[in-house]
XYZ file of C-alpha atoms in Angstrom:
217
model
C 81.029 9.732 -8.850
C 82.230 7.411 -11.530
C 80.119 5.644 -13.625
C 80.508 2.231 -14.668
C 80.791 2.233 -18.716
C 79.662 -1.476 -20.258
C 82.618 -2.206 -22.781
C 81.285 -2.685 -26.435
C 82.466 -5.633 -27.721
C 83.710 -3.975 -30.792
C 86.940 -3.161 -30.539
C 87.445 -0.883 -33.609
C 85.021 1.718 -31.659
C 84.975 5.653 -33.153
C 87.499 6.469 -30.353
C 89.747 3.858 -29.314
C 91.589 3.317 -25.743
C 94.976 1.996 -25.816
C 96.821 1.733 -22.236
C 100.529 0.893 -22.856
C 103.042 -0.958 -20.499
C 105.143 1.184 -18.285
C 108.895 -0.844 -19.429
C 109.732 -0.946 -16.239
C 109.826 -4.923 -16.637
C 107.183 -5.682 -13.390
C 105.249 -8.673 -15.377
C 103.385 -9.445 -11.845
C 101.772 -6.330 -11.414
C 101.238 -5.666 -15.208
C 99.095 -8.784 -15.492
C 97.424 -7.917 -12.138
C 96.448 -4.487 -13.144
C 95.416 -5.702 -16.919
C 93.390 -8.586 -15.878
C 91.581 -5.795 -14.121
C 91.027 -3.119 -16.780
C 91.151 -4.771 -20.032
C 87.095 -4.856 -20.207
C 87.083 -0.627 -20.725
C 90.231 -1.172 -22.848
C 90.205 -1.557 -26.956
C 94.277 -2.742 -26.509
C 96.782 -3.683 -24.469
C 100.346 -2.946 -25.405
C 103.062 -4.899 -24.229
C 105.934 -2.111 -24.604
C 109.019 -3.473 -23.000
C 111.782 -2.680 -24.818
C 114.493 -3.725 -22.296
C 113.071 -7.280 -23.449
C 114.052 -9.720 -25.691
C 110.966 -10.805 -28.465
C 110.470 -13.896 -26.950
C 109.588 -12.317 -23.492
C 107.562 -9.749 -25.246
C 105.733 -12.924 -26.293
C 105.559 -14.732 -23.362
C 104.400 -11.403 -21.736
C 101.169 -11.839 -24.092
C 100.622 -15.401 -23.212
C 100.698 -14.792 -19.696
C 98.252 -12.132 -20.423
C 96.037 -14.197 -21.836
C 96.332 -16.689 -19.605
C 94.936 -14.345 -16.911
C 91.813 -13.485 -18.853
C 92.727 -10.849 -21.368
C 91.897 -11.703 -24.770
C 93.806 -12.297 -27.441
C 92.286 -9.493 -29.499
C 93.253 -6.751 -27.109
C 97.054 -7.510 -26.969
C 99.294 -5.719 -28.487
C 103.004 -6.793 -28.535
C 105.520 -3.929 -29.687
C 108.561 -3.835 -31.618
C 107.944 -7.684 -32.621
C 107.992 -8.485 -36.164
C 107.037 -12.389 -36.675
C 104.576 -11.989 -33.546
C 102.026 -12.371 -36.078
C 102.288 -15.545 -37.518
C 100.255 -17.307 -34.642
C 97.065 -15.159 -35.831
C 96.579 -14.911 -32.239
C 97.369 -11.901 -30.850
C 95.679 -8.204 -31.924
C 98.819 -6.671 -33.520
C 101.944 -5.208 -33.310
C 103.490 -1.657 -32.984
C 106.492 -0.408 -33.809
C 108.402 2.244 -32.975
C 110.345 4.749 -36.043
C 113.363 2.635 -35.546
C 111.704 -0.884 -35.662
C 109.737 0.747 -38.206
C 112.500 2.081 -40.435
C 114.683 -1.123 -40.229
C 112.017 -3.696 -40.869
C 112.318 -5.209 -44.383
C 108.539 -7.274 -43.678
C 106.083 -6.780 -46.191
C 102.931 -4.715 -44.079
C 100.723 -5.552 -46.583
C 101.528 -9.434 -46.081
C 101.103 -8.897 -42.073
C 98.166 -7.208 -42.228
C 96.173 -9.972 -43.262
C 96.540 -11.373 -39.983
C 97.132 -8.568 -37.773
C 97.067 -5.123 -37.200
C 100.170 -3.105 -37.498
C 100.948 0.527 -35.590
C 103.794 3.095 -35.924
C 104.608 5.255 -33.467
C 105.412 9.265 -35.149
C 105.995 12.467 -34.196
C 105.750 14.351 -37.408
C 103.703 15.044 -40.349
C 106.321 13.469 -42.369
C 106.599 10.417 -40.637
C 102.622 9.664 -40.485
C 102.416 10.520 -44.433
C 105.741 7.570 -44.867
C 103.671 5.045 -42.052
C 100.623 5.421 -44.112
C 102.348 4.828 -47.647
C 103.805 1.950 -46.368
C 100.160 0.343 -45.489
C 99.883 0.995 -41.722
C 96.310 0.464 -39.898
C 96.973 3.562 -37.422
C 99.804 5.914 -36.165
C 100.414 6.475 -32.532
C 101.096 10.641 -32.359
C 103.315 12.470 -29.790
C 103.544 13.488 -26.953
C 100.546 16.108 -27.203
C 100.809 17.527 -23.516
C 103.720 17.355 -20.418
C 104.617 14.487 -19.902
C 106.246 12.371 -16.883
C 108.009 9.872 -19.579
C 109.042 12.873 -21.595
C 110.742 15.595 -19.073
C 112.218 18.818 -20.334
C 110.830 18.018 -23.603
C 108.395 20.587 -25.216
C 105.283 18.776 -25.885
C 103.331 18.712 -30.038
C 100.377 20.377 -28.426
C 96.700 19.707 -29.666
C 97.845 21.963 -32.979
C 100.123 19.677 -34.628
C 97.854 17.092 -33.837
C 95.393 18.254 -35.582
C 97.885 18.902 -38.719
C 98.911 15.244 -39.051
C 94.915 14.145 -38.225
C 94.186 16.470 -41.312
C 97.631 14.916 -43.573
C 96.843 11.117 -43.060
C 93.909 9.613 -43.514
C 94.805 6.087 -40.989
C 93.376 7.163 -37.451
C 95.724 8.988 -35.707
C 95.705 7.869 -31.906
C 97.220 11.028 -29.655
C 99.544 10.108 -26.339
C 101.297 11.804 -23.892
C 100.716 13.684 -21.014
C 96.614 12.691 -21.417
C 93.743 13.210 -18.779
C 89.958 12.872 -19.424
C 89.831 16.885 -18.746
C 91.569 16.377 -22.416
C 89.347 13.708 -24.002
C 87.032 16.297 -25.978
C 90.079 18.936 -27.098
C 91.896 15.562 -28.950
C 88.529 14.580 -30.730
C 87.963 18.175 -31.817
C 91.462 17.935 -33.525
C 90.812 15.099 -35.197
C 92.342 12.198 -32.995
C 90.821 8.701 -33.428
C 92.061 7.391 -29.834
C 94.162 7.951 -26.555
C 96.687 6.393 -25.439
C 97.734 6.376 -21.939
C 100.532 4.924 -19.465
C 100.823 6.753 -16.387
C 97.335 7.712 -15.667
C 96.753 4.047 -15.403
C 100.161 2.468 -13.542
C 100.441 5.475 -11.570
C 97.283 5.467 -10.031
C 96.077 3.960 -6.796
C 92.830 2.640 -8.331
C 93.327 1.510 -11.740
C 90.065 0.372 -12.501
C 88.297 3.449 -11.581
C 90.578 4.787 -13.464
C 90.014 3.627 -16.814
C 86.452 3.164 -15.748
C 86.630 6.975 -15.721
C 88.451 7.427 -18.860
C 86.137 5.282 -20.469
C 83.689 7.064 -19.495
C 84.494 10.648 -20.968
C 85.379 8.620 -24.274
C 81.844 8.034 -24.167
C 80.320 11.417 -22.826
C 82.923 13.050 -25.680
C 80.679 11.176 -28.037
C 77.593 14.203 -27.858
């Protein structure tokens, strides 16, 4: 049985929930789904990288426009997204990342910035450069990531121990793995299959949700 899990309004919970776009470009059935599940959801990334920044942002618009709001949208590899103060933040990946010449420090008055990593290296550089989180990866097997070894719940925990910025784990995640990524140290999931792949969505961030919650004892 799933239980229903009441979202708290406060999005900067202990243990965040990110769900990330799949990239496959479907705008229609991303705004369908979201307009769905962004209630058990902290943010909402808009990850297409096939796309041009303007769609990215357009993307977020029309996600708001369906419901979503504007402080659970995340719009990735966009630099100037923040000067509208709208929208919750960006994320960038290492090469966004490494190539932007933006001040963080400036950006971060308005928004929230995120770096992807997949080192302890690269989370010590994202912190020193004034991020507000790193996104770590991929922790277990992963559909997006075939014939690639995954970290593992090990190196998690080393770069959740290096940096002190939460470190939000992805790849390969189920609930049967919520409690083993708080134990290492993770501040959040992210997910992208276990939500576009599913059949039921809903239920299944309602489920998610609710071993975020039940991780909590």
């Amino acid at each position: 049985m799933v239980i229903t899990v009441e979202h708290d309004s406060d999005v900067t919970a202990s243990f965040e929930l990110h769900v990330i776009s799949q990239g496959v470009g479907d705008l229609h059935n991303f705004v369908s789904v979201s307009k769905d599940i962004w209630p058990w959801v902290d943010y909402i990334h808009i990850r297409e990288k096939q796309q041009p920044p303007e769609q990215r942002r357009e993307w977020a618009n029309k996600l708001h426009q369906s419901g979503v709001p504007y402080d659970r949208i995340v719009v990735n590899g966009v630099h100037e997204v923040g000067q509208g103060g709208r929208f919750a933040g960006v994320h960038w990946g290492q090469a966004d990342f490494s190539q932007s010449t933006i001040s963080i420090g400036d950006m971060r008055k308005r928004i929230r910035i995120g770096v992807s990593v997949h080192s302890v290296d690269e989370a010590k550089a994202a912190e020193q450069q004034g991020v507000d989180y790193v996104i770590f990866g991929h922790i277990y097997n992963s559909n997006s990531k075939p014939g690639i070894k995954p970290r593992g719940p090990k190196q998690l925990a080393e770069v959740c121990a290096t940096v002190n910025v939460p470190v939000i784990a992805i790849g390969g995640i189920g609930i049967e793995h919520v409690r083993d990524l708080r134990s290492a140290g993770a501040r959040g999931l992210a997910v992208i299959s276990h939500i576009w792949a599913s059949e039921h969505p809903k239920q299944a961030v309602s489920a998610l949700k609710q071993a975020i919650v039940e991780s909590e004892g």
